[in-house]
């Protein structure tokens, strides 16, 4: 769930048997005028062994992705109802993991209830802890049914911009991560 996916990137899967999607904004899910969604997709699933730029965590090119575009090319936040609809769309498409590299400092009971319902259907929900570098909670990451991911640097120290609070479950590289960006770049 992000800004889209550059389906023409040479280091990302382009087969619609592997990558499907839905757009909740005017432009296609298969394009990304902002770049954040393509960067996240490359971190997760850039194809390895193809003599291209980077390798994702799942590098065999067979990881099924369902992209839901909820941000336009400006990358600006959408409404809570848009995120709820996107998570429901992922679950309906058969996703077993939903990544949300996004957040807000506003709690929503409706959003929390939806996350709990989808989690109870067996879907792992993962979200960025936040990028304000404070202990303030960020949502959806701070809902009990969502795995909150903080950021660390190459020395495994907390990234200065990463949120830190009692809801952070795990940390992952968050500084200087080279990945795919639209236009075949890295």
PDB file of C-alpha atoms in Angstrom:
ATOM      1  CA  UNK A   1       0.000   0.000   0.000  1.00  0.00           C
ATOM      2  CA  UNK A   2       1.851   3.074  -1.223  1.00  0.00           C
ATOM      3  CA  UNK A   3       2.433   5.383  -4.211  1.00  0.00           C
ATOM      4  CA  UNK A   4       2.344   2.708  -6.914  1.00  0.00           C
ATOM      5  CA  UNK A   5       4.793   0.408  -8.683  1.00  0.00           C
ATOM      6  CA  UNK A   6       6.991   0.966 -11.728  1.00  0.00           C
ATOM      7  CA  UNK A   7       6.007  -2.167 -13.623  1.00  0.00           C
ATOM      8  CA  UNK A   8       8.597  -1.388 -16.328  1.00  0.00           C
ATOM      9  CA  UNK A   9      11.562  -1.333 -13.946  1.00  0.00           C
ATOM     10  CA  UNK A  10      14.107  -3.960 -15.113  1.00  0.00           C
ATOM     11  CA  UNK A  11      14.750  -5.152 -11.553  1.00  0.00           C
ATOM     12  CA  UNK A  12      11.072  -5.704 -10.692  1.00  0.00           C
ATOM     13  CA  UNK A  13       8.663  -8.410 -11.801  1.00  0.00           C
ATOM     14  CA  UNK A  14       6.356  -7.258 -14.600  1.00  0.00           C
ATOM     15  CA  UNK A  15       4.218 -10.364 -15.094  1.00  0.00           C
ATOM     16  CA  UNK A  16       0.608  -9.769 -14.100  1.00  0.00           C
ATOM     17  CA  UNK A  17       0.530 -13.416 -13.008  1.00  0.00           C
ATOM     18  CA  UNK A  18       2.895 -12.343 -10.205  1.00  0.00           C
ATOM     19  CA  UNK A  19       2.055  -8.653  -9.695  1.00  0.00           C
ATOM     20  CA  UNK A  20      -1.530  -7.422  -9.486  1.00  0.00           C
ATOM     21  CA  UNK A  21      -2.927  -4.196  -8.210  1.00  0.00           C
ATOM     22  CA  UNK A  22      -5.596  -1.619  -7.708  1.00  0.00           C
ATOM     23  CA  UNK A  23      -5.522   2.171  -7.691  1.00  0.00           C
ATOM     24  CA  UNK A  24      -7.673   4.295  -5.417  1.00  0.00           C
ATOM     25  CA  UNK A  25      -6.433   7.484  -7.102  1.00  0.00           C
ATOM     26  CA  UNK A  26      -6.622   8.703 -10.700  1.00  0.00           C
ATOM     27  CA  UNK A  27      -3.455   7.075 -12.062  1.00  0.00           C
ATOM     28  CA  UNK A  28      -2.674   3.395 -12.558  1.00  0.00           C
ATOM     29  CA  UNK A  29      -1.220   1.260  -9.760  1.00  0.00           C
ATOM     30  CA  UNK A  30       1.432   0.170 -12.301  1.00  0.00           C
ATOM     31  CA  UNK A  31       3.042   3.615 -12.404  1.00  0.00           C
ATOM     32  CA  UNK A  32       4.711   5.548  -9.625  1.00  0.00           C
ATOM     33  CA  UNK A  33       5.257   9.262 -10.142  1.00  0.00           C
ATOM     34  CA  UNK A  34       6.499   9.707  -6.573  1.00  0.00           C
ATOM     35  CA  UNK A  35       8.908   6.765  -6.193  1.00  0.00           C
ATOM     36  CA  UNK A  36       8.299   5.619  -2.625  1.00  0.00           C
ATOM     37  CA  UNK A  37       6.187   2.587  -3.557  1.00  0.00           C
ATOM     38  CA  UNK A  38       8.714   1.406  -6.150  1.00  0.00           C
ATOM     39  CA  UNK A  39      11.536   1.841  -3.611  1.00  0.00           C
ATOM     40  CA  UNK A  40       9.684  -0.268  -1.036  1.00  0.00           C
ATOM     41  CA  UNK A  41       8.809  -2.906  -3.667  1.00  0.00           C
ATOM     42  CA  UNK A  42      12.468  -3.198  -4.669  1.00  0.00           C
ATOM     43  CA  UNK A  43      13.557  -3.597  -1.059  1.00  0.00           C
ATOM     44  CA  UNK A  44      11.118  -6.465  -0.726  1.00  0.00           C
ATOM     45  CA  UNK A  45      11.249  -8.120  -4.137  1.00  0.00           C
ATOM     46  CA  UNK A  46      13.968  -6.821  -6.518  1.00  0.00           C
ATOM     47  CA  UNK A  47      15.031  -9.752  -8.678  1.00  0.00           C
ATOM     48  CA  UNK A  48      18.435 -11.265  -7.962  1.00  0.00           C
ATOM     49  CA  UNK A  49      20.795 -12.953 -10.431  1.00  0.00           C
ATOM     50  CA  UNK A  50      19.664 -10.798 -13.352  1.00  0.00           C
ATOM     51  CA  UNK A  51      22.756  -8.572 -13.609  1.00  0.00           C
ATOM     52  CA  UNK A  52      20.706  -5.539 -12.537  1.00  0.00           C
ATOM     53  CA  UNK A  53      21.208  -3.051  -9.683  1.00  0.00           C
ATOM     54  CA  UNK A  54      19.867  -4.441  -6.386  1.00  0.00           C
ATOM     55  CA  UNK A  55      18.572  -7.607  -4.755  1.00  0.00           C
ATOM     56  CA  UNK A  56      15.401  -7.694  -2.653  1.00  0.00           C
ATOM     57  CA  UNK A  57      14.720  -9.731   0.460  1.00  0.00           C
ATOM     58  CA  UNK A  58      12.744 -12.194  -1.695  1.00  0.00           C
ATOM     59  CA  UNK A  59      14.880 -12.213  -4.835  1.00  0.00           C
ATOM     60  CA  UNK A  60      13.559 -15.094  -6.952  1.00  0.00           C
ATOM     61  CA  UNK A  61      11.024 -12.976  -8.842  1.00  0.00           C
ATOM     62  CA  UNK A  62       8.162 -15.245  -7.790  1.00  0.00           C
ATOM     63  CA  UNK A  63       6.899 -13.373  -4.739  1.00  0.00           C
ATOM     64  CA  UNK A  64       3.318 -12.448  -5.506  1.00  0.00           C
ATOM     65  CA  UNK A  65       2.674  -8.767  -4.930  1.00  0.00           C
ATOM     66  CA  UNK A  66      -0.662  -6.979  -4.803  1.00  0.00           C
ATOM     67  CA  UNK A  67      -0.090  -3.251  -5.111  1.00  0.00           C
ATOM     68  CA  UNK A  68      -2.704  -0.812  -3.831  1.00  0.00           C
ATOM     69  CA  UNK A  69      -2.010   2.783  -4.778  1.00  0.00           C
ATOM     70  CA  UNK A  70      -3.511   5.203  -2.250  1.00  0.00           C
ATOM     71  CA  UNK A  71      -1.216   8.184  -2.819  1.00  0.00           C
ATOM     72  CA  UNK A  72      -1.016  10.345  -5.916  1.00  0.00           C
ATOM     73  CA  UNK A  73       2.236  11.470  -7.497  1.00  0.00           C
ATOM     74  CA  UNK A  74       2.710  14.071  -4.755  1.00  0.00           C
ATOM     75  CA  UNK A  75       2.865  11.324  -2.107  1.00  0.00           C
ATOM     76  CA  UNK A  76       0.516  13.230   0.190  1.00  0.00           C
ATOM     77  CA  UNK A  77      -1.517  11.425   2.850  1.00  0.00           C
ATOM     78  CA  UNK A  78      -5.003  10.290   2.063  1.00  0.00           C
ATOM     79  CA  UNK A  79      -7.987   9.694   4.332  1.00  0.00           C
ATOM     80  CA  UNK A  80      -8.285   6.982   6.973  1.00  0.00           C
ATOM     81  CA  UNK A  81     -11.080   5.426   4.938  1.00  0.00           C
ATOM     82  CA  UNK A  82      -8.655   5.067   2.000  1.00  0.00           C
ATOM     83  CA  UNK A  83      -6.211   3.055   4.104  1.00  0.00           C
ATOM     84  CA  UNK A  84      -9.028   0.895   5.476  1.00  0.00           C
ATOM     85  CA  UNK A  85     -10.257   0.182   1.949  1.00  0.00           C
ATOM     86  CA  UNK A  86      -6.694  -0.591   0.789  1.00  0.00           C
ATOM     87  CA  UNK A  87      -6.073  -3.116   3.596  1.00  0.00           C
ATOM     88  CA  UNK A  88      -9.423  -4.761   2.868  1.00  0.00           C
ATOM     89  CA  UNK A  89      -8.507  -4.884  -0.837  1.00  0.00           C
ATOM     90  CA  UNK A  90      -5.208  -6.629  -0.046  1.00  0.00           C
ATOM     91  CA  UNK A  91      -6.953  -9.210   2.135  1.00  0.00           C
ATOM     92  CA  UNK A  92      -9.614  -9.825  -0.521  1.00  0.00           C
ATOM     93  CA  UNK A  93      -6.832 -10.350  -3.083  1.00  0.00           C
ATOM     94  CA  UNK A  94      -5.358 -13.111  -0.904  1.00  0.00           C
ATOM     95  CA  UNK A  95      -2.449 -11.235   0.668  1.00  0.00           C
ATOM     96  CA  UNK A  96      -0.893 -12.922   3.695  1.00  0.00           C
ATOM     97  CA  UNK A  97       1.317  -9.902   4.491  1.00  0.00           C
ATOM     98  CA  UNK A  98       0.382  -6.239   4.043  1.00  0.00           C
ATOM     99  CA  UNK A  99       3.143  -3.618   4.111  1.00  0.00           C
ATOM    100  CA  UNK A 100       2.304  -0.036   5.030  1.00  0.00           C
ATOM    101  CA  UNK A 101       5.361   2.232   4.882  1.00  0.00           C
ATOM    102  CA  UNK A 102       3.212   5.154   5.946  1.00  0.00           C
ATOM    103  CA  UNK A 103       1.693   6.650   9.027  1.00  0.00           C
ATOM    104  CA  UNK A 104      -0.036   9.417  10.897  1.00  0.00           C
ATOM    105  CA  UNK A 105      -0.103  10.506  14.520  1.00  0.00           C
ATOM    106  CA  UNK A 106      -3.924  10.286  14.584  1.00  0.00           C
ATOM    107  CA  UNK A 107      -5.579   7.283  16.239  1.00  0.00           C
ATOM    108  CA  UNK A 108      -8.795   6.005  14.633  1.00  0.00           C
ATOM    109  CA  UNK A 109     -10.957   3.422  16.381  1.00  0.00           C
ATOM    110  CA  UNK A 110     -12.475   2.393  13.055  1.00  0.00           C
ATOM    111  CA  UNK A 111      -9.016   1.897  11.548  1.00  0.00           C
ATOM    112  CA  UNK A 112      -7.839  -0.017  14.633  1.00  0.00           C
ATOM    113  CA  UNK A 113     -10.903  -2.279  14.495  1.00  0.00           C
ATOM    114  CA  UNK A 114     -10.318  -2.951  10.788  1.00  0.00           C
ATOM    115  CA  UNK A 115      -6.664  -3.827  11.373  1.00  0.00           C
ATOM    116  CA  UNK A 116      -7.683  -6.233  14.164  1.00  0.00           C
ATOM    117  CA  UNK A 117     -10.323  -7.862  11.953  1.00  0.00           C
ATOM    118  CA  UNK A 118      -7.893  -8.349   9.048  1.00  0.00           C
ATOM    119  CA  UNK A 119      -5.162  -9.603  11.409  1.00  0.00           C
ATOM    120  CA  UNK A 120      -7.623 -12.109  12.893  1.00  0.00           C
ATOM    121  CA  UNK A 121      -8.219 -13.411   9.357  1.00  0.00           C
ATOM    122  CA  UNK A 122      -4.557 -14.498   9.339  1.00  0.00           C
ATOM    123  CA  UNK A 123      -2.992 -11.509   7.563  1.00  0.00           C
ATOM    124  CA  UNK A 124       0.271 -10.128   8.986  1.00  0.00           C
ATOM    125  CA  UNK A 125       0.071  -6.319   8.992  1.00  0.00           C
ATOM    126  CA  UNK A 126       3.394  -4.444   9.003  1.00  0.00           C
ATOM    127  CA  UNK A 127       3.849  -0.662   9.211  1.00  0.00           C
ATOM    128  CA  UNK A 128       6.607   1.898   9.584  1.00  0.00           C
ATOM    129  CA  UNK A 129       7.006   3.089  13.186  1.00  0.00           C
ATOM    130  CA  UNK A 130       7.352   6.657  11.900  1.00  0.00           C
ATOM    131  CA  UNK A 131      10.026   9.115  10.820  1.00  0.00           C
ATOM    132  CA  UNK A 132       9.772  11.946  13.345  1.00  0.00           C
ATOM    133  CA  UNK A 133      12.541  10.673  15.626  1.00  0.00           C
ATOM    134  CA  UNK A 134      10.373  10.888  18.731  1.00  0.00           C
ATOM    135  CA  UNK A 135       8.565   8.534  21.072  1.00  0.00           C
ATOM    136  CA  UNK A 136       5.205   9.708  19.713  1.00  0.00           C
ATOM    137  CA  UNK A 137       3.011   6.888  18.452  1.00  0.00           C
ATOM    138  CA  UNK A 138       2.297   6.577  14.747  1.00  0.00           C
ATOM    139  CA  UNK A 139      -0.678   4.788  13.241  1.00  0.00           C
ATOM    140  CA  UNK A 140      -1.301   2.200  11.908  1.00  0.00           C
ATOM    141  CA  UNK A 141       2.033   0.974  13.349  1.00  0.00           C
ATOM    142  CA  UNK A 142       0.963   1.504  16.963  1.00  0.00           C
ATOM    143  CA  UNK A 143      -2.251  -0.513  16.755  1.00  0.00           C
ATOM    144  CA  UNK A 144      -1.886  -3.804  18.685  1.00  0.00           C
ATOM    145  CA  UNK A 145      -2.610  -5.920  15.593  1.00  0.00           C
ATOM    146  CA  UNK A 146       0.108  -4.269  13.468  1.00  0.00           C
ATOM    147  CA  UNK A 147       3.837  -5.085  13.568  1.00  0.00           C
ATOM    148  CA  UNK A 148       5.671  -1.777  14.041  1.00  0.00           C
ATOM    149  CA  UNK A 149       9.078  -1.483  12.336  1.00  0.00           C
ATOM    150  CA  UNK A 150      11.653   1.059  13.475  1.00  0.00           C
ATOM    151  CA  UNK A 151      14.815   1.966  11.586  1.00  0.00           C
ATOM    152  CA  UNK A 152      18.497   1.341  12.281  1.00  0.00           C
ATOM    153  CA  UNK A 153      21.669   2.477  10.535  1.00  0.00           C
ATOM    154  CA  UNK A 154      24.518   0.337   9.163  1.00  0.00           C
ATOM    155  CA  UNK A 155      26.016   0.067  12.668  1.00  0.00           C
ATOM    156  CA  UNK A 156      22.694  -1.263  14.025  1.00  0.00           C
ATOM    157  CA  UNK A 157      22.129   1.976  15.942  1.00  0.00           C
ATOM    158  CA  UNK A 158      18.667   3.532  16.032  1.00  0.00           C
ATOM    159  CA  UNK A 159      18.185   5.774  13.024  1.00  0.00           C
ATOM    160  CA  UNK A 160      17.846   9.322  14.363  1.00  0.00           C
ATOM    161  CA  UNK A 161      14.588   9.827  12.450  1.00  0.00           C
ATOM    162  CA  UNK A 162      12.955   6.600  13.599  1.00  0.00           C
ATOM    163  CA  UNK A 163      10.109   6.600  16.084  1.00  0.00           C
ATOM    164  CA  UNK A 164      10.853   4.758  19.318  1.00  0.00           C
ATOM    165  CA  UNK A 165       8.101   3.713  21.704  1.00  0.00           C
ATOM    166  CA  UNK A 166       6.647   0.666  23.414  1.00  0.00           C
ATOM    167  CA  UNK A 167       4.806  -0.348  20.235  1.00  0.00           C
ATOM    168  CA  UNK A 168       7.940  -0.875  18.083  1.00  0.00           C
ATOM    169  CA  UNK A 169       8.294  -4.616  17.536  1.00  0.00           C
ATOM    170  CA  UNK A 170      11.335  -4.891  15.301  1.00  0.00           C
ATOM    171  CA  UNK A 171      13.945  -2.739  13.558  1.00  0.00           C
ATOM    172  CA  UNK A 172      15.267  -2.922  10.020  1.00  0.00           C
ATOM    173  CA  UNK A 173      17.786  -0.973   7.924  1.00  0.00           C
ATOM    174  CA  UNK A 174      16.399   2.515   7.416  1.00  0.00           C
ATOM    175  CA  UNK A 175      19.341   4.674   6.359  1.00  0.00           C
ATOM    176  CA  UNK A 176      20.940   4.735   2.921  1.00  0.00           C
ATOM    177  CA  UNK A 177      18.968   1.741   1.596  1.00  0.00           C
ATOM    178  CA  UNK A 178      19.664   1.433  -2.117  1.00  0.00           C
ATOM    179  CA  UNK A 179      16.625   0.195  -4.010  1.00  0.00           C
ATOM    180  CA  UNK A 180      14.623   0.561  -7.181  1.00  0.00           C
ATOM    181  CA  UNK A 181      13.153   3.913  -8.193  1.00  0.00           C
ATOM    182  CA  UNK A 182      10.986   4.739 -11.223  1.00  0.00           C
ATOM    183  CA  UNK A 183      12.600   5.027 -14.624  1.00  0.00           C
ATOM    184  CA  UNK A 184      14.911   2.030 -14.219  1.00  0.00           C
ATOM    185  CA  UNK A 185      17.072   3.869 -11.705  1.00  0.00           C
ATOM    186  CA  UNK A 186      18.389   2.981  -8.239  1.00  0.00           C
TER     187      UNK A 186
END
